[in-house]
PDB file of C-alpha atoms and ligand atoms in Angstrom:
ATOM      1  CA  MET M 163      59.745  93.635 -15.539  1.00 48.00           C
ATOM      2  CA  ALA M 164      59.490  90.753 -13.153  1.00 49.00           C
ATOM      3  CA  PHE M 165      63.583  90.689 -13.054  1.00 50.00           C
ATOM      4  CA  THR M 166      63.970  94.812 -13.123  1.00 51.00           C
ATOM      5  CA  ARG M 167      61.362  95.337 -10.551  1.00 52.00           C
ATOM      6  CA  ALA M 168      62.130  92.286  -8.165  1.00 49.00           C
ATOM      7  CA  THR M 169      60.091  92.528  -4.949  1.00 52.00           C
ATOM      8  CA  GLY M 170      61.097  92.017  -1.640  1.00 47.00           C
ATOM      9  CA  LYS M 171      59.985  88.273  -1.849  1.00 50.00           C
ATOM     10  CA  HIS M 172      62.706  87.761  -4.314  1.00 49.00           C
ATOM     11  CA  ARG M 173      65.417  89.702  -2.748  1.00 50.00           C
ATOM     12  CA  ALA M 174      64.849  88.528   0.841  1.00 50.00           C
ATOM     13  CA  PRO M 175      65.953  84.745   0.055  1.00 48.00           C
ATOM     14  CA  SER M 176      68.936  86.106  -2.031  1.00 49.00           C
ATOM     15  CA  ARG M 177      69.940  87.881   0.944  1.00 51.00           C
ATOM     16  CA  MET M 178      69.336  85.133   3.120  1.00 49.00           C
ATOM     17  CA  THR M 179      71.504  83.131   0.846  1.00 47.00           C
ATOM     18  CA  ARG M 180      74.591  85.458   0.377  1.00 48.00           C
ATOM     19  CA  ARG M 181      73.995  85.566   4.435  1.00 50.00           C
ATOM     20  CA  SER M 182      74.134  82.026   4.873  1.00 47.00           C
ATOM     21  CA  ALA M 183      77.096  81.792   2.072  1.00 46.00           C
ATOM     22  CA  ASN M 184      78.820  84.278   4.215  1.00 50.00           C
ATOM     23  CA  ILE M 185      78.191  82.249   7.493  1.00 47.00           C
ATOM     24  CA  ALA M 186      79.386  79.301   5.720  1.00 46.00           C
ATOM     25  CA  GLY M 187      82.196  80.720   4.747  1.00 45.00           C
ATOM     26  CA  ILE M 188      83.232  81.968   8.295  1.00 46.00           C
ATOM     27  CA  ALA M 189      82.262  78.701   9.417  1.00 45.00           C
ATOM     28  CA  THR M 190      84.266  77.139   7.056  1.00 44.00           C
ATOM     29  CA  LEU M 191      86.988  79.397   7.698  1.00 45.00           C
ATOM     30  CA  ALA M 192      86.716  79.191  11.308  1.00 44.00           C
ATOM     31  CA  THR M 193      86.762  75.697  11.177  1.00 44.00           C
ATOM     32  CA  ALA M 194      89.752  75.828   8.722  1.00 44.00           C
ATOM     33  CA  GLY M 195      91.429  78.094  11.303  1.00 43.00           C
ATOM     34  CA  VAL M 196      90.502  75.599  14.176  1.00 45.00           C
ATOM     35  CA  VAL M 197      91.452  72.913  12.211  1.00 44.00           C
ATOM     36  CA  GLY M 198      94.587  74.917  11.196  1.00 44.00           C
ATOM     37  CA  THR M 199      95.393  75.730  15.013  1.00 45.00           C
ATOM     38  CA  LEU M 200      94.894  71.814  15.686  1.00 45.00           C
ATOM     39  CA  ALA M 201      97.455  71.013  13.039  1.00 45.00           C
ATOM     40  CA  SER M 202      99.547  73.673  14.390  1.00 47.00           C
ATOM     41  CA  PRO M 203     100.193  73.278  18.007  1.00 48.00           C
ATOM     42  CA  ALA M 204     103.005  75.690  18.199  1.00 48.00           C
ATOM     43  CA  MET M 205     100.408  78.524  16.967  1.00 48.00           C
ATOM     44  CA  ALA M 206      97.771  76.925  19.067  1.00 46.00           C
ATOM     45  CA  ALA M 207      99.461  76.851  22.503  1.00 47.00           C
ATOM     46  CA  PRO M 208      99.580  80.624  22.817  1.00 48.00           C
ATOM     47  CA  SER M 209      95.975  81.040  21.995  1.00 46.00           C
ATOM     48  CA  THR M 210      94.567  78.624  24.219  1.00 46.00           C
ATOM     49  CA  THR M 211      97.151  79.619  27.012  1.00 47.00           C
ATOM     50  CA  THR M 212      96.063  83.598  26.166  1.00 49.00           C
ATOM     51  CA  VAL M 213      92.276  82.640  26.932  1.00 51.00           C
ATOM     52  CA  ASP M 214      92.605  80.529  29.725  1.00 55.00           C
ATOM     53  CA  THR M 215      94.893  82.611  31.689  1.00 52.00           C
ATOM     54  CA  GLY M 216      92.718  85.789  30.938  1.00 50.00           C
ATOM     55  CA  LEU M 217      89.894  83.791  32.615  1.00 53.00           C
ATOM     56  CA  THR M 218      91.500  82.546  35.289  1.00 52.00           C
ATOM     57  CA  GLN M 219      93.202  85.757  35.899  1.00 53.00           C
ATOM     58  CA  ALA M 220      90.268  87.624  36.025  1.00 51.00           C
ATOM     59  CA  ILE M 221      88.434  85.116  38.666  1.00 52.00           C
ATOM     60  CA  VAL M 222      91.809  84.915  40.512  1.00 55.00           C
ATOM     61  CA  ILE M 223      91.369  88.560  40.882  1.00 56.00           C
ATOM     62  CA  GLY M 224      87.670  88.742  41.557  1.00 59.00           C
ATOM     63  CA  ASP M 225      88.563  86.341  44.437  1.00 67.00           C
ATOM     64  CA  SER M 226      91.504  88.291  45.409  1.00 73.00           C
ATOM     65  CA  ILE M 227      89.861  91.329  45.670  1.00 73.00           C
ATOM     66  CA  ALA M 228      86.981  89.745  47.386  1.00 73.00           C
ATOM     67  CA  ASP M 229      89.583  87.993  49.992  1.00 78.00           C
ATOM     68  CA  GLN M 230      91.361  91.472  49.967  1.00 79.00           C
ATOM     69  CA  VAL M 231      88.260  93.392  51.059  1.00 78.00           C
ATOM     70  CA  GLY M 232      87.356  90.597  53.447  1.00 80.00           C
ATOM     71  CA  ALA M 233      90.788  90.339  54.790  1.00 83.00           C
ATOM     72  CA  GLN M 234      91.106  93.826  55.178  1.00 84.00           C
ATOM     73  CA  ALA M 235      88.071  94.043  57.014  1.00 85.00           C
ATOM     74  CA  ASP M 236      89.327  91.358  59.058  1.00 86.00           C
ATOM     75  CA  ALA M 237      92.354  93.194  59.615  1.00 87.00           C
ATOM     76  CA  GLN M 238      90.488  96.612  60.638  1.00 89.00           C
ATOM     77  CA  LYS M 239      88.487  94.473  63.122  1.00 90.00           C
ATOM     78  CA  GLN M 240      91.415  92.967  64.568  1.00 89.00           C
ATOM     79  CA  ALA M 241      93.362  96.420  64.433  1.00 90.00           C
ATOM     80  CA  ALA M 242      90.155  98.051  66.330  1.00 91.00           C
ATOM     81  CA  ALA M 243      90.008  95.057  68.769  1.00 91.00           C
ATOM     82  CA  LYS M 244      93.779  95.497  69.223  1.00 92.00           C
ATOM     83  CA  ALA M 245      93.623  99.418  69.637  1.00 92.00           C
ATOM     84  CA  LYS M 246      90.726  98.497  72.185  1.00 94.00           C
ATOM     85  CA  ALA M 247      92.614  96.173  74.100  1.00 93.00           C
ATOM     86  CA  GLN M 248      95.771  98.185  74.041  1.00 93.00           C
ATOM     87  CA  ALA M 249      93.792 101.374  75.438  1.00 94.00           C
ATOM     88  CA  GLU M 250      92.337  99.048  77.946  1.00 94.00           C
ATOM     89  CA  ALA M 251      95.363  97.632  79.142  1.00 94.00           C
ATOM     90  CA  GLU M 252      96.949 101.198  79.032  1.00 94.00           C
ATOM     91  CA  ALA M 253      94.156 102.568  81.269  1.00 95.00           C
ATOM     92  CA  ALA M 254      94.269  99.705  83.598  1.00 95.00           C
ATOM     93  CA  ALA M 255      98.164 100.056  83.981  1.00 95.00           C
ATOM     94  CA  LYS M 256      97.331 103.879  84.585  1.00 95.00           C
ATOM     95  CA  ALA M 257      95.128 103.169  86.943  1.00 95.00           C
ATOM     96  CA  LYS M 258      97.088 100.065  88.592  1.00 96.00           C
ATOM     97  CA  ALA M 259     100.079 102.790  88.973  1.00 95.00           C
ATOM     98  CA  GLU M 260      97.726 105.675  90.193  1.00 96.00           C
ATOM     99  CA  GLN M 261      97.066 103.051  92.699  1.00 96.00           C
ATOM    100  CA  ARG M 262     100.323 102.040  93.666  1.00 96.00           C
ATOM    101  CA  ALA M 263     101.430 105.637  93.990  1.00 96.00           C
ATOM    102  CA  LYS M 264      98.377 106.384  95.987  1.00 96.00           C
ATOM    103  CA  GLU M 265      99.376 103.689  98.095  1.00 96.00           C
ATOM    104  CA  ALA M 266     102.829 104.699  98.479  1.00 96.00           C
ATOM    105  CA  ARG M 267     101.698 108.386  99.159  1.00 96.00           C
ATOM    106  CA  GLU M 268      99.341 107.063 101.915  1.00 96.00           C
ATOM    107  CA  ALA M 269     102.047 104.794 103.181  1.00 95.00           C
ATOM    108  CA  LYS M 270     104.705 107.407 103.324  1.00 96.00           C
ATOM    109  CA  GLU M 271     102.048 109.691 104.602  1.00 96.00           C
ATOM    110  CA  ARG M 272     101.466 107.220 107.697  1.00 95.00           C
ATOM    111  CA  ALA M 273     105.125 106.874 108.097  1.00 95.00           C
ATOM    112  CA  ALA M 274     105.613 110.404 108.629  1.00 94.00           C
ATOM    113  CA  ARG M 275     102.494 110.845 111.177  1.00 94.00           C
ATOM    114  CA  GLU M 276     103.964 107.799 112.854  1.00 93.00           C
ATOM    115  CA  ALA M 277     107.591 109.571 112.879  1.00 91.00           C
ATOM    116  CA  GLU M 278     106.004 112.648 113.796  1.00 90.00           C
ATOM    117  CA  ARG M 279     103.956 110.927 116.867  1.00 90.00           C
ATOM    118  CA  LYS M 280     107.091 108.912 118.356  1.00 90.00           C
ATOM    119  CA  ARG M 281     108.857 112.026 117.996  1.00 89.00           C
ATOM    120  CA  LEU M 282     106.649 113.818 119.910  1.00 90.00           C
ATOM    121  CA  ASN M 283     106.136 111.127 122.615  1.00 90.00           C
ATOM    122  CA  THR M 284     109.786 109.596 123.040  1.00 94.00           C
ATOM    123  CA  PHE M 285     111.228 110.542 126.073  1.00 97.00           C
ATOM    124  CA  VAL M 286     114.371 109.116 127.416  1.00 97.00           C
ATOM    125  CA  ALA M 287     116.601 109.340 130.502  1.00 98.00           C
ATOM    126  CA  PRO M 288     118.896 112.271 130.584  1.00 98.00           C
ATOM    127  CA  ILE M 289     121.980 109.896 131.326  1.00 98.00           C
ATOM    128  CA  SER M 290     122.020 106.626 130.190  1.00 97.00           C
ATOM    129  CA  ASP M 291     122.683 103.657 132.161  1.00 96.00           C
ATOM    130  CA  SER M 292     122.524 105.458 135.531  1.00 97.00           C
ATOM    131  CA  TYR M 293     120.542 105.609 138.541  1.00 97.00           C
ATOM    132  CA  VAL M 294     118.842 108.128 140.754  1.00 96.00           C
ATOM    133  CA  SER M 295     121.458 108.888 143.719  1.00 95.00           C
ATOM    134  CA  THR M 296     119.143 111.612 145.506  1.00 94.00           C
ATOM    135  CA  GLY M 297     115.404 111.543 145.192  1.00 94.00           C
ATOM    136  CA  TYR M 298     112.654 114.169 144.909  1.00 95.00           C
ATOM    137  CA  LYS M 299     111.900 116.298 148.005  1.00 91.00           C
ATOM    138  CA  THR M 300     114.969 114.617 150.006  1.00 88.00           C
ATOM    139  CA  GLY M 301     115.038 117.300 152.549  1.00 82.00           C
ATOM    140  CA  GLY M 302     118.629 118.908 153.875  1.00 71.00           C
ATOM    141  CA  SER M 303     120.432 122.136 154.324  1.00 68.00           C
ATOM    142  CA  LEU M 304     122.176 121.646 150.867  1.00 68.00           C
ATOM    143  CA  TRP M 305     118.799 122.884 149.064  1.00 68.00           C
ATOM    144  CA  SER M 306     117.870 126.401 149.779  1.00 70.00           C
ATOM    145  CA  SER M 307     113.801 125.508 149.556  1.00 70.00           C
ATOM    146  CA  GLY M 308     114.484 122.936 152.005  1.00 71.00           C
ATOM    147  CA  SER M 309     114.508 119.966 150.056  1.00 86.00           C
ATOM    148  CA  HIS M 310     114.955 118.530 146.688  1.00 92.00           C
ATOM    149  CA  THR M 311     113.445 120.205 144.098  1.00 94.00           C
ATOM    150  CA  GLY M 312     114.469 117.577 141.217  1.00 96.00           C
ATOM    151  CA  ILE M 313     116.358 114.160 141.308  1.00 97.00           C
ATOM    152  CA  ASP M 314     120.044 113.504 141.038  1.00 97.00           C
ATOM    153  CA  PHE M 315     121.390 111.084 138.194  1.00 98.00           C
ATOM    154  CA  HIS M 316     124.790 109.298 139.051  1.00 98.00           C
ATOM    155  CA  ALA M 317     127.418 110.682 136.439  1.00 98.00           C
ATOM    156  CA  GLY M 318     130.628 111.437 136.235  1.00 97.00           C
ATOM    157  CA  ILE M 319     132.196 114.846 134.714  1.00 97.00           C
ATOM    158  CA  GLY M 320     131.826 114.587 131.146  1.00 98.00           C
ATOM    159  CA  THR M 321     129.031 112.116 130.923  1.00 98.00           C
ATOM    160  CA  PRO M 322     126.916 113.067 127.858  1.00 98.00           C
ATOM    161  CA  VAL M 323     123.335 114.609 128.880  1.00 98.00           C
ATOM    162  CA  HIS M 324     120.617 114.293 126.436  1.00 98.00           C
ATOM    163  CA  ALA M 325     117.310 116.245 126.282  1.00 98.00           C
ATOM    164  CA  VAL M 326     114.329 113.764 127.589  1.00 98.00           C
ATOM    165  CA  GLY M 327     112.244 114.785 124.875  1.00 97.00           C
ATOM    166  CA  LEU M 328     111.066 117.024 122.090  1.00 97.00           C
ATOM    167  CA  GLY M 329     111.234 120.433 122.840  1.00 98.00           C
ATOM    168  CA  THR M 330     113.427 124.274 122.595  1.00 98.00           C
ATOM    169  CA  VAL M 331     115.963 125.537 124.716  1.00 98.00           C
ATOM    170  CA  VAL M 332     114.969 128.233 126.691  1.00 98.00           C
ATOM    171  CA  GLU M 333     117.974 128.892 129.100  1.00 97.00           C
ATOM    172  CA  ALA M 334     121.513 127.944 128.297  1.00 98.00           C
ATOM    173  CA  GLY M 335     123.928 129.103 130.750  1.00 98.00           C
ATOM    174  CA  ASN M 336     124.840 129.952 134.347  1.00 97.00           C
ATOM    175  CA  GLY M 337     122.525 129.218 136.582  1.00 94.00           C
ATOM    176  CA  GLY M 338     123.597 130.198 140.190  1.00 94.00           C
ATOM    177  CA  ALA M 339     123.312 127.092 142.670  1.00 93.00           C
ATOM    178  CA  TYR M 340     122.395 125.172 139.844  1.00 95.00           C
ATOM    179  CA  GLY M 341     125.958 126.141 138.063  1.00 97.00           C
ATOM    180  CA  ASN M 342     125.727 125.508 134.345  1.00 98.00           C
ATOM    181  CA  ASN M 343     122.507 125.034 133.284  1.00 98.00           C
ATOM    182  CA  VAL M 344     120.151 124.267 130.431  1.00 98.00           C
ATOM    183  CA  VAL M 345     115.841 124.143 130.616  1.00 97.00           C
ATOM    184  CA  ILE M 346     114.286 123.143 127.917  1.00 98.00           C
ATOM    185  CA  LYS M 347     110.455 124.121 127.019  1.00 98.00           C
ATOM    186  CA  MET M 348     108.816 120.718 125.938  1.00 97.00           C
ATOM    187  CA  HIS M 349     106.470 120.174 123.032  1.00 95.00           C
ATOM    188  CA  ASP M 350     103.638 119.556 125.552  1.00 93.00           C
ATOM    189  CA  GLY M 351     104.267 122.905 127.271  1.00 96.00           C
ATOM    190  CA  THR M 352     106.106 121.289 130.448  1.00 97.00           C
ATOM    191  CA  TYR M 353     109.793 122.416 131.308  1.00 98.00           C
ATOM    192  CA  THR M 354     112.860 120.466 132.006  1.00 98.00           C
ATOM    193  CA  GLN M 355     116.223 121.266 133.602  1.00 98.00           C
ATOM    194  CA  TYR M 356     119.556 119.797 133.664  1.00 98.00           C
ATOM    195  CA  GLY M 357     122.187 121.251 136.435  1.00 98.00           C
ATOM    196  CA  HIS M 358     125.892 121.389 137.362  1.00 98.00           C
ATOM    197  CA  LEU M 359     126.931 120.713 134.030  1.00 98.00           C
ATOM    198  CA  SER M 360     130.919 121.153 132.791  1.00 98.00           C
ATOM    199  CA  GLU M 361     129.815 121.852 129.375  1.00 98.00           C
ATOM    200  CA  ILE M 362     126.844 123.063 127.475  1.00 98.00           C
ATOM    201  CA  GLN M 363     126.780 122.248 123.833  1.00 98.00           C
ATOM    202  CA  VAL M 364     122.974 123.931 123.076  1.00 98.00           C
ATOM    203  CA  SER M 365     122.224 127.698 122.576  1.00 98.00           C
ATOM    204  CA  VAL M 366     118.569 129.612 123.515  1.00 98.00           C
ATOM    205  CA  GLY M 367     116.142 129.095 120.852  1.00 98.00           C
ATOM    206  CA  GLN M 368     117.839 125.644 119.605  1.00 98.00           C
ATOM    207  CA  SER M 369     115.018 122.510 118.792  1.00 98.00           C
ATOM    208  CA  VAL M 370     116.013 119.779 120.621  1.00 98.00           C
ATOM    209  CA  GLU M 371     115.023 115.919 119.453  1.00 96.00           C
ATOM    210  CA  PRO M 372     114.337 113.134 121.806  1.00 96.00           C
ATOM    211  CA  GLY M 373     117.766 112.092 123.152  1.00 97.00           C
ATOM    212  CA  GLN M 374     119.791 114.580 121.285  1.00 98.00           C
ATOM    213  CA  GLN M 375     122.842 115.228 123.616  1.00 98.00           C
ATOM    214  CA  ILE M 376     122.857 118.965 125.015  1.00 98.00           C
ATOM    215  CA  ALA M 377     125.595 118.986 127.596  1.00 98.00           C
ATOM    216  CA  LEU M 378     128.370 117.036 129.497  1.00 98.00           C
ATOM    217  CA  SER M 379     127.388 116.500 133.117  1.00 98.00           C
ATOM    218  CA  GLY M 380     130.045 118.202 135.865  1.00 98.00           C
ATOM    219  CA  ASN M 381     130.130 119.684 139.188  1.00 97.00           C
ATOM    220  CA  THR M 382     129.481 123.222 138.877  1.00 97.00           C
ATOM    221  CA  GLY M 383     127.222 125.152 141.076  1.00 96.00           C
ATOM    222  CA  ASN M 384     126.062 124.342 144.876  1.00 92.00           C
ATOM    223  CA  THR M 385     127.317 120.465 144.951  1.00 92.00           C
ATOM    224  CA  THR M 386     128.779 117.928 147.075  1.00 91.00           C
ATOM    225  CA  GLY M 387     130.120 116.146 143.797  1.00 95.00           C
ATOM    226  CA  PRO M 388     129.784 115.412 140.153  1.00 97.00           C
ATOM    227  CA  HIS M 389     126.355 114.372 139.189  1.00 97.00           C
ATOM    228  CA  LEU M 390     123.345 115.457 137.022  1.00 98.00           C
ATOM    229  CA  HIS M 391     120.670 117.515 138.725  1.00 97.00           C
ATOM    230  CA  PHE M 392     117.404 117.146 137.108  1.00 98.00           C
ATOM    231  CA  GLU M 393     114.183 119.110 137.223  1.00 97.00           C
ATOM    232  CA  ALA M 394     110.469 118.838 135.456  1.00 98.00           C
ATOM    233  CA  ARG M 395     108.438 121.692 136.057  1.00 97.00           C
ATOM    234  CA  THR M 396     105.370 123.336 135.006  1.00 96.00           C
ATOM    235  CA  GLY M 397     107.279 126.549 134.301  1.00 93.00           C
ATOM    236  CA  PRO M 398     110.538 127.531 133.263  1.00 90.00           C
ATOM    237  CA  ASP M 399     111.441 129.063 136.877  1.00 89.00           C
ATOM    238  CA  TYR M 400     112.747 127.534 140.028  1.00 89.00           C
ATOM    239  CA  GLY M 401     109.819 126.811 142.213  1.00 90.00           C
ATOM    240  CA  SER M 402     107.330 125.146 139.636  1.00 94.00           C
ATOM    241  CA  ASP M 403     108.963 121.709 140.173  1.00 95.00           C
ATOM    242  CA  ILE M 404     107.004 118.558 139.961  1.00 97.00           C
ATOM    243  CA  ASP M 405     107.919 114.984 140.517  1.00 97.00           C
ATOM    244  CA  PRO M 406     110.213 114.028 137.853  1.00 97.00           C
ATOM    245  CA  ILE M 407     110.440 110.415 138.364  1.00 97.00           C
ATOM    246  CA  ALA M 408     106.642 110.534 137.752  1.00 97.00           C
ATOM    247  CA  TYR M 409     107.130 113.206 134.871  1.00 97.00           C
ATOM    248  CA  LEU M 410     109.424 110.433 133.358  1.00 97.00           C
ATOM    249  CA  ARG M 411     107.850 107.321 134.138  1.00 97.00           C
ATOM    250  CA  SER M 412     104.472 109.034 132.685  1.00 96.00           C
ATOM    251  CA  HIS M 413     106.224 109.278 129.402  1.00 95.00           C
ATOM    252  CA  GLY M 414     107.311 105.646 129.348  1.00 95.00           C
ATOM    253  CA  VAL M 415     111.189 105.973 130.894  1.00 96.00           C
ATOM    254  CA  THR M 416     112.096 103.426 133.547  1.00 94.00           C
ATOM    255  CA  VAL M 417     113.581 105.253 136.370  1.00 91.00           C
TER     256      VAL M 417
HETATM  257 ZN1   ZN V 587     120.373 117.680 142.792  1.00 81.04          ZN
END
């Protein structure tokens, strides 16, 4: 009975024994294997290398991933910083360019205003390098009013005659005693007249710039010799004359 109905007590040690024997067997095999392996370096080398390499690779990959993540984060930070710096540089460059464009525009506007101011205020003598041969209000029988209504500039026939300032031609043709004459309405509303011309080079309605050549001097009309008769007037017609010397001097012309 005792043998056929074995108690757990009996079975357990036997199992333990078998298990131990098995473990011992495995250990023996393992030992034999190790010994065998050690005894055969040709076989051991690949085995060791494989294990080591595997571990090393795992570690390397782990570090590599961490490094890569870190590097990626750094790269992203750097890229963001670079993009920000670039955007700031571009914004600064744009602002600078806009400022330069604004300054250029303002300079251009200033130059245009200055040019216009100069254009409006520039006056010249009607005959260059000449002199007044007969003054204003000089008395004599030569003039129908009894006195000279303008001034005479010494000038031979064919001398260029210039508009004394900015204006518009309102008369260009025969002016009776004035011969061929030109009357210009100046930008300030006064008038200037040029008489005894040999040739008229402008027409009514034409705008003239300060110093622009408008005619050639001559000896037409009621004269005693070639010269330019010049008048300044408050209106377009004869009789509204004002002192031409004072007029020219008030505009900076030396006469
Ligand atoms: Zn005169």
